[in-house]
Short mmCIF file of C-alpha atoms in Angstrom, two decimals:
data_model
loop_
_atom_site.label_atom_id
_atom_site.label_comp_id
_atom_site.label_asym_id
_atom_site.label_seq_id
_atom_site.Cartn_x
_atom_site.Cartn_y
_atom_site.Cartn_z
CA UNK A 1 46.36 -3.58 20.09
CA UNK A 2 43.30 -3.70 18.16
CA UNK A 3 42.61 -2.34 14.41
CA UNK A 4 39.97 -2.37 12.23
CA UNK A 5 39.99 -4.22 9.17
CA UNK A 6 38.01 -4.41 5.78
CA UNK A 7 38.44 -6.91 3.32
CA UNK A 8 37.22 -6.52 0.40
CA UNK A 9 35.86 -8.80 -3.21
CA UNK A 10 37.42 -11.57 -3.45
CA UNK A 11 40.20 -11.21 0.01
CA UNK A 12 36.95 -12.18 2.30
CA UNK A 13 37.84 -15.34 2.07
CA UNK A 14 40.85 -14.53 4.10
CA UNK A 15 38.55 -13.72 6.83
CA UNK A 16 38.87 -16.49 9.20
CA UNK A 17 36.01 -18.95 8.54
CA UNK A 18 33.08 -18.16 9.40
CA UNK A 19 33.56 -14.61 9.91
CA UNK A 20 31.71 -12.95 7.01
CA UNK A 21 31.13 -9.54 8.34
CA UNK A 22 32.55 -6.75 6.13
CA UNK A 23 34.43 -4.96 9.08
CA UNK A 24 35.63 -7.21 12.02
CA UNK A 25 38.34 -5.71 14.44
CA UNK A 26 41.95 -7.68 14.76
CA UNK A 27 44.23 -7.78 17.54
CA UNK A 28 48.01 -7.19 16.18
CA UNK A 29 51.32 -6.83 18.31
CA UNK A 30 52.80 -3.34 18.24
CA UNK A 31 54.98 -2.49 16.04
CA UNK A 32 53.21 -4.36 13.22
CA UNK A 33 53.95 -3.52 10.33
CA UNK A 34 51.09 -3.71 7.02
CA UNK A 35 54.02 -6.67 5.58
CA UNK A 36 53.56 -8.77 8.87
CA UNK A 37 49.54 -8.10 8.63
CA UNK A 38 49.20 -9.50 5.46
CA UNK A 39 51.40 -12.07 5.82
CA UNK A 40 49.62 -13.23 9.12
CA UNK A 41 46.26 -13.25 7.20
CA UNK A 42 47.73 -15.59 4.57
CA UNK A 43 47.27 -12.86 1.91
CA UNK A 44 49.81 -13.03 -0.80
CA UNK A 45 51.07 -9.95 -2.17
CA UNK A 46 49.78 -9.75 -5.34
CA UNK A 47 46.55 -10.65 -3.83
CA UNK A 48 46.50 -6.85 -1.95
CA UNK A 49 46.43 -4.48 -5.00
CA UNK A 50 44.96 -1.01 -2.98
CA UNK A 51 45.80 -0.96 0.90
CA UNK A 52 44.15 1.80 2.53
CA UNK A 53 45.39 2.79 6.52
CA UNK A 54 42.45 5.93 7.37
CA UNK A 55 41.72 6.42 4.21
CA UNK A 56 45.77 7.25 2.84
CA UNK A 57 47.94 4.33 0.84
CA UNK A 58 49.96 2.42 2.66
CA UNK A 59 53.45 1.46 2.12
CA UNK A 60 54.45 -2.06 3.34
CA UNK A 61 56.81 -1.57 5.63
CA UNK A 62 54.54 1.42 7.41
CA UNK A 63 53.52 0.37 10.70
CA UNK A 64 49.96 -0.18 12.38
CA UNK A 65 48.48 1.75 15.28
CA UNK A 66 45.77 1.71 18.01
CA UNK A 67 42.40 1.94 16.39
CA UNK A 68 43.91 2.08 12.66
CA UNK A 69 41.25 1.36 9.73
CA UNK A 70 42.79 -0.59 7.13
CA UNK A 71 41.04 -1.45 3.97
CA UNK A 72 42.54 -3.86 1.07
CA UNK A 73 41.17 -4.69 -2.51
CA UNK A 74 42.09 -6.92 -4.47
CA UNK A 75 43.13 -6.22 -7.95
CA UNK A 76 40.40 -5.50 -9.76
CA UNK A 77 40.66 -4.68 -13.41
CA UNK A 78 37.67 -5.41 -15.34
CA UNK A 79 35.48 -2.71 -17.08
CA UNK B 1 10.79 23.51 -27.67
CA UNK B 2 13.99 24.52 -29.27
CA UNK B 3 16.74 26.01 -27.46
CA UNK B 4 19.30 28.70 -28.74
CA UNK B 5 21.79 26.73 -30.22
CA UNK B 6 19.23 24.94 -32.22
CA UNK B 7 18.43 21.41 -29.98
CA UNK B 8 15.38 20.14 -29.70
CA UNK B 9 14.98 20.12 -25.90
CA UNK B 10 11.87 18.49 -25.68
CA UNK B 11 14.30 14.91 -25.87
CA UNK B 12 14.98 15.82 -22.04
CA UNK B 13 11.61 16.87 -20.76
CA UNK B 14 11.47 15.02 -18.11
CA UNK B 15 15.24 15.38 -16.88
CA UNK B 16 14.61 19.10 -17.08
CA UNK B 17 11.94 18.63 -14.62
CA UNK B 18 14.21 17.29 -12.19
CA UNK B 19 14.94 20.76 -10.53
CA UNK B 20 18.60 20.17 -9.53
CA UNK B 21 19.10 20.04 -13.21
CA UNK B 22 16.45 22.17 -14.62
CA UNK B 23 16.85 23.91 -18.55
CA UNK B 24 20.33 25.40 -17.41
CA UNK B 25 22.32 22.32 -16.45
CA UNK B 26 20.60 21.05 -19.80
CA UNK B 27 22.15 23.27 -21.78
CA UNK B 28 25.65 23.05 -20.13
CA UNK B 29 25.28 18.60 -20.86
CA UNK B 30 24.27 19.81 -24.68
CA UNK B 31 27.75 21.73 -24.28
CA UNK B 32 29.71 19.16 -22.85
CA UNK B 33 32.60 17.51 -24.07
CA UNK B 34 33.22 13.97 -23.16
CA UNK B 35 35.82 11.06 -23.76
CA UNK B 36 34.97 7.29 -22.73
CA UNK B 37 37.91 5.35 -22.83
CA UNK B 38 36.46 1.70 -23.65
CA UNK B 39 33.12 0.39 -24.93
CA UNK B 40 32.53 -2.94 -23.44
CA UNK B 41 30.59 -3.61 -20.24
CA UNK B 42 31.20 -0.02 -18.40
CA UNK B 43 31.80 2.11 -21.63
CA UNK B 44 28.50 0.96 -23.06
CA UNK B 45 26.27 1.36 -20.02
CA UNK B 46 27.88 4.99 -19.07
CA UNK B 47 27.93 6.06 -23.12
CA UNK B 48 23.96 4.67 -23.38
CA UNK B 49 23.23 7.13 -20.69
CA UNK B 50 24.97 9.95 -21.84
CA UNK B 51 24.23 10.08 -24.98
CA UNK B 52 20.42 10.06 -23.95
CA UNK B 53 21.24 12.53 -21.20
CA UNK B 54 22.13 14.79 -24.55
CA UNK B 55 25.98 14.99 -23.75
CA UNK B 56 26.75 17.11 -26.78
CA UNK B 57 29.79 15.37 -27.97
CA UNK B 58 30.96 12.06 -27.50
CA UNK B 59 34.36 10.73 -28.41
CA UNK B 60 34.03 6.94 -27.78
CA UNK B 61 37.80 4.48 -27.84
CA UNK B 62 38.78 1.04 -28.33
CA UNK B 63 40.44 -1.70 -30.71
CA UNK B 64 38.23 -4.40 -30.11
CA UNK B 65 36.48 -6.33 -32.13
CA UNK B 66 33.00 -7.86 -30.86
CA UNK B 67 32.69 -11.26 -29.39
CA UNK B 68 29.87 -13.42 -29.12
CA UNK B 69 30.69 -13.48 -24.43
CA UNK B 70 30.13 -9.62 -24.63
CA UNK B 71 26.86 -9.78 -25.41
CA UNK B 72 25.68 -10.62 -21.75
CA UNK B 73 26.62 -7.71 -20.61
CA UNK B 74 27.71 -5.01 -23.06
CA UNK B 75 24.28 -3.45 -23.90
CA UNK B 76 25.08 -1.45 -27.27
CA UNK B 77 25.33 -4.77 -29.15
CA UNK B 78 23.32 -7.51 -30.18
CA UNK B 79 23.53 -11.14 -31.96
CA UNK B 80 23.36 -9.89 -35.62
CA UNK B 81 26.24 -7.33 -34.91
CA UNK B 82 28.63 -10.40 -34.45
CA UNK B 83 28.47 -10.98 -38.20
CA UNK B 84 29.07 -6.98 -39.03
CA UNK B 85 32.95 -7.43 -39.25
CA UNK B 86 33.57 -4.54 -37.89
CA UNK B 87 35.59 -2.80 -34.27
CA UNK B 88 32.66 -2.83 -31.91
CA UNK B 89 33.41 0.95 -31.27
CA UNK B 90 31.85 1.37 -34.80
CA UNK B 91 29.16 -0.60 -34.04
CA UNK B 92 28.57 1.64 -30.84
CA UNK B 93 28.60 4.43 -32.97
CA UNK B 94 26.09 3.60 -35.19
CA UNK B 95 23.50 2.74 -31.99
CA UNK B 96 24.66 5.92 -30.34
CA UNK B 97 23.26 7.88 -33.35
CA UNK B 98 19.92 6.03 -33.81
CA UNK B 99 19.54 6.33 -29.65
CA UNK B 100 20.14 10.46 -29.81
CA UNK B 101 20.72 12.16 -33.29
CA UNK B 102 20.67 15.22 -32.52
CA UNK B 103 24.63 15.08 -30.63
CA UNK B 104 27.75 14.35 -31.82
CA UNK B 105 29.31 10.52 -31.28
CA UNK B 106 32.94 10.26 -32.84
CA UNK B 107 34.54 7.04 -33.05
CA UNK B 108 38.39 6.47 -32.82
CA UNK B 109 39.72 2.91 -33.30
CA UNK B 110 42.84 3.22 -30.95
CA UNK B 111 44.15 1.14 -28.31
CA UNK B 112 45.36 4.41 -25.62
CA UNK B 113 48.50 4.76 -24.95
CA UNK B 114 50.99 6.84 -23.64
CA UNK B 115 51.80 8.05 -27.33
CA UNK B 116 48.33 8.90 -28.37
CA UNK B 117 47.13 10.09 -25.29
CA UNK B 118 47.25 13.43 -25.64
CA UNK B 119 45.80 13.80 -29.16
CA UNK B 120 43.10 11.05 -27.55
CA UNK B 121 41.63 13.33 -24.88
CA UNK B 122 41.94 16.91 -26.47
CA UNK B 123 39.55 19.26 -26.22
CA UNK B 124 37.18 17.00 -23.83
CA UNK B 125 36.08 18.37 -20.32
CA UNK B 126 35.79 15.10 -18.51
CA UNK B 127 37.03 11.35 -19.60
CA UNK B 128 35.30 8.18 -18.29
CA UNK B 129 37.22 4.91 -17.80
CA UNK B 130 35.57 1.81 -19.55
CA UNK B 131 39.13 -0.15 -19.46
CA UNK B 132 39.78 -3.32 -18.38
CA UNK B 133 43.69 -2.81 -17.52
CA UNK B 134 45.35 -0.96 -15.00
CA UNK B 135 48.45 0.61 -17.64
CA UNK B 136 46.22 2.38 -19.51
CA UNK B 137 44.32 4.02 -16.55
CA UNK B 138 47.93 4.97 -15.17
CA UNK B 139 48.29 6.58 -19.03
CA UNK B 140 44.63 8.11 -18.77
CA UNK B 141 45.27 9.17 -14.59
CA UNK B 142 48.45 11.28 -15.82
CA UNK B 143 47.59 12.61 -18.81
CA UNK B 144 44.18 14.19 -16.87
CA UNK B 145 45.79 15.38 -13.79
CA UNK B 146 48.54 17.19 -16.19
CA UNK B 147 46.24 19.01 -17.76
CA UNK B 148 43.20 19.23 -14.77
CA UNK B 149 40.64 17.13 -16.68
CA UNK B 150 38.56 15.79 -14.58
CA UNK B 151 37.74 11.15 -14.89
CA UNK B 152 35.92 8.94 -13.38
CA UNK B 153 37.98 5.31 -12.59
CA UNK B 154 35.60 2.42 -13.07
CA UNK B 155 36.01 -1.13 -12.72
CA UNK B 156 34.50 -4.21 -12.33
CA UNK B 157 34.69 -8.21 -12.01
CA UNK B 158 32.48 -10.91 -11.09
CA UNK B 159 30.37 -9.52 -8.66
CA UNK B 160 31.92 -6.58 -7.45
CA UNK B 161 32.99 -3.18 -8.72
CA UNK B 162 33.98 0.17 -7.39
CA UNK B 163 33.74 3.61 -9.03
CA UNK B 164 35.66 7.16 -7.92
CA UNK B 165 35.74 10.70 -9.23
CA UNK B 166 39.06 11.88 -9.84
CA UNK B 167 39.52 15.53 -9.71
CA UNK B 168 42.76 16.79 -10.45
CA UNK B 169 44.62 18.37 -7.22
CA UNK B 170 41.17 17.89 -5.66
CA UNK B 171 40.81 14.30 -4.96
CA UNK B 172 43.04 11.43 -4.64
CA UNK B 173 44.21 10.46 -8.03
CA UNK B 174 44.91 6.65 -9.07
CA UNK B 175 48.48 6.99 -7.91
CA UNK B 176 47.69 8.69 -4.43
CA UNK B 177 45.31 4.83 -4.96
CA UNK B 178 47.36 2.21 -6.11
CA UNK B 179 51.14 1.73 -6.50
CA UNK B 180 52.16 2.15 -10.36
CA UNK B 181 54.23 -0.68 -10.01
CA UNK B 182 50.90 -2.71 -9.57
CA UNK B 183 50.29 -1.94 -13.23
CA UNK B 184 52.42 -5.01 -14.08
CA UNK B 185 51.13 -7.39 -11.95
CA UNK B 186 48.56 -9.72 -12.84
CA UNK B 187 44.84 -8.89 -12.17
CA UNK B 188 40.87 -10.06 -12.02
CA UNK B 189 38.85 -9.23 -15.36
CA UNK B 190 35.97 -10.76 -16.90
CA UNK B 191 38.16 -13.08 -18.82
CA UNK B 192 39.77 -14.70 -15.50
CA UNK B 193 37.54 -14.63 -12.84
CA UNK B 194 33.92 -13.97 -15.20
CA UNK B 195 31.37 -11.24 -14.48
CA UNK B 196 27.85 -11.28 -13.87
CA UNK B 197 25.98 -8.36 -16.19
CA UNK B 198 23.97 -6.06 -13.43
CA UNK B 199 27.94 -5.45 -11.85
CA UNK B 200 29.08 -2.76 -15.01
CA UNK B 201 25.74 -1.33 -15.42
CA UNK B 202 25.74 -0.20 -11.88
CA UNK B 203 29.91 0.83 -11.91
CA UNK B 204 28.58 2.56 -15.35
CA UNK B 205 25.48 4.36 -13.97
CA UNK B 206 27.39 5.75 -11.03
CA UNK B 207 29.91 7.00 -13.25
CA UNK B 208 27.54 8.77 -15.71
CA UNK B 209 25.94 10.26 -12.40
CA UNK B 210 28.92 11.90 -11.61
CA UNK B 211 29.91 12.62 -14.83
CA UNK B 212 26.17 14.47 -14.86
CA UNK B 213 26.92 16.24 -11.55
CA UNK B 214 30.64 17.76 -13.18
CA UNK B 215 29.41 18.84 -16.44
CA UNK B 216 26.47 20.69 -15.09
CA UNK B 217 28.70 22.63 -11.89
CA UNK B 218 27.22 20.78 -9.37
CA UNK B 219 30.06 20.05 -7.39
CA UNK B 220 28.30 20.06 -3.93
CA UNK B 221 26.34 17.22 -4.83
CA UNK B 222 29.37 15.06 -5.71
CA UNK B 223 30.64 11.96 -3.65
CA UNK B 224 34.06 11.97 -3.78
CA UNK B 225 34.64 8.65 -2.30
CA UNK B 226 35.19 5.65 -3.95
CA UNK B 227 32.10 3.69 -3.93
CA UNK B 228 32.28 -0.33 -4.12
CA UNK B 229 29.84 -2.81 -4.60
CA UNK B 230 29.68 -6.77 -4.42
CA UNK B 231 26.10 -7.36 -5.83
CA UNK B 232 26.07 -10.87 -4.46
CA UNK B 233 26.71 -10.40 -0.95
CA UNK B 234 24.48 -7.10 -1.13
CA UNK B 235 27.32 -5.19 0.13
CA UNK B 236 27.32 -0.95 -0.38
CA UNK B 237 30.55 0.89 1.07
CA UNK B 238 31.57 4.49 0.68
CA UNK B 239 35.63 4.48 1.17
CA UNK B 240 37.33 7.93 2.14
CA UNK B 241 40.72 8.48 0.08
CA UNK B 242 42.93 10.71 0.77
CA UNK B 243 45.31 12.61 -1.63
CA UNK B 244 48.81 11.58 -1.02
CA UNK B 245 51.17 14.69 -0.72
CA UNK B 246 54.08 13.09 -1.92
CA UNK B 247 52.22 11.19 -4.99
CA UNK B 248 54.17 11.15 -8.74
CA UNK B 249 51.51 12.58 -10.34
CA UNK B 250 49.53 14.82 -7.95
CA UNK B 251 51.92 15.88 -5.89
CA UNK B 252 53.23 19.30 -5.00
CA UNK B 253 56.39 18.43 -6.62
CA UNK B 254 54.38 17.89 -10.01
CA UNK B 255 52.84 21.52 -11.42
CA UNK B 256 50.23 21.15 -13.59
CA UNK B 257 50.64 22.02 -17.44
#
């Protein structure tokens, strides 16, 4: 199934190369949960400091569907 | 061109003019109330604005002293300052008072915690966020939604930043944002990853916007979203948050004061 996915500061470069876009759609297997998605984009987990599924946190263990929008920042503290 | 409690409106002409404002929503900034929590690169830029804007009282925060690697970026200070001796909030202060005289700039020389908070943000309608750690905005996030004072989060690193009103039981609040265990994780600032000056002017001017847009009532013309930037790779993005109904410190199971 396909989601959408942004990726945000400095987790672009988990985009795979040459994909710079600031939305690009994924295919995941059902059942995926926001854990596995990470994990399959190589993001560690300190790297993903807001996760966003439509807009509502996400919990890791919450699972992905059809035509989700998922957004991750990383952690950003500066001011 | 005095008004009736005794300000010389004539400062704000030309922001008068601007009809969405007009003499009214003046008057109600000349009234206002505000707390910015940090002056460095946001806390500056958004306390610059406001105190021209003629915010009538400014309470301004922080411990720091001034380093010569702020001055790229934190606009209330320049070179001779560095040999003044003295917390950079001071330093603000004195600026602040030679920018707009005619309003009310306190300084407090506090590092905010969840001690002090309390006495820190009494009596203010609206708080801004100049931090540059994640505790002390959990400290700031609670202490507002308990008692329904309205902040605007801020923050900012290398090239990017993001900005978002937080109205109490209105909007998301941090925690309906980020996990509060992510408070003790590491994190980007200035001092790890660097940060290029036109990033916390812009995080800072949107945040005085809004900050305008509360004080004066105009509610409808407030974007509620959080708002992120990466002024590198020209990027722009409005992100929709949701309040989280079972959130620690917005939730229903959390009353306010």
């Amino acid at each position: 199934m396909k989601i959408e996915l942004r990726l945000y500061a400095q987790l672009r470069s988990y985009q795979p190369v040459g994909d710079n876009a600031p939305l690009y759609l994924i295919d995941v297997d059902p059942g995926t949960t926001i854990h596995n998605l990470l994990s399959k984009l190589d993001i560690p987990r300190h790297m993903a400091m807001i996760i966003l599924i439509n807009g509502t946190r996400a919990r890791l263990n919450q699972q992905l569907k059809e035509g989700d929008c998922v957004a991750v920042f990383p952690p950003i503290a500066g001011g | 061109m005095n008004d009736d409690m005794g300000y010389e409106l004539s400062r704000y002409t030309r922001q008068i003019l601007f009809s969405e404002l007009g003499e009214s929503g003046q008057k109600k900034l000349l009234q206002g109330r505000i707390t910015i929590v940090g002056t460095g690169g946001l806390g500056c830029t958004s306390a610059n604005l406001l105190a021209r804007a003629g915010v009538g009282y400014i309470r301004l925060i922080d411990h720091d002293m001034l380093k010569i690697h702020n001055l790229h970026r934190q606009i209330l200070y320049e070179t001779k300052d560095l040999r003044k001796g003295i917390p950079k909030v001071l330093i603000a202060t004195e600026k602040l008072k030679d920018i707009n005289p005619e309003i009310i700039i306190e300084a407090k020389v506090a590092e905010i915690n969840s001690e002090n908070v309390e006495d820190l943000l009494s009596s203010c309608d609206l708080v801004i966020d100049g931090t540059d750690n994640l505790k002390t905005r959990f400290v700031i996030n609670e202490a507002c939604v308990r008692h329904g004072i309205p902040w605007i989060y801020g923050a900012c690193v290398a090239s990017c930043g993001y900005m978002m009103p937080i109205i109490p039981r209105e909007t998301a609040c941090l925690s309906c944002l980020i996990s509060q265990e992510a408070a003790h994780k590491s994190f980007f600032t200035a001092q790890t990853s660097g940060i290029i000056g036109p990033v916390p002017i812009l995080i800072a001017a949107l945040q005085a916007m809004a900050a305008i847009k509360i004080m004066t009532d105009r509610m409808d013309s407030l974007c509620r979203d959080m708002i992120f930037v990466d002024l590198w790779k020209n990027e722009y993005s409005h992100i929709k948050v949701l309040r989280d109904s079972k959130c620690l410190i917005c939730g229903k199971r959390n009353p306010p004061a």
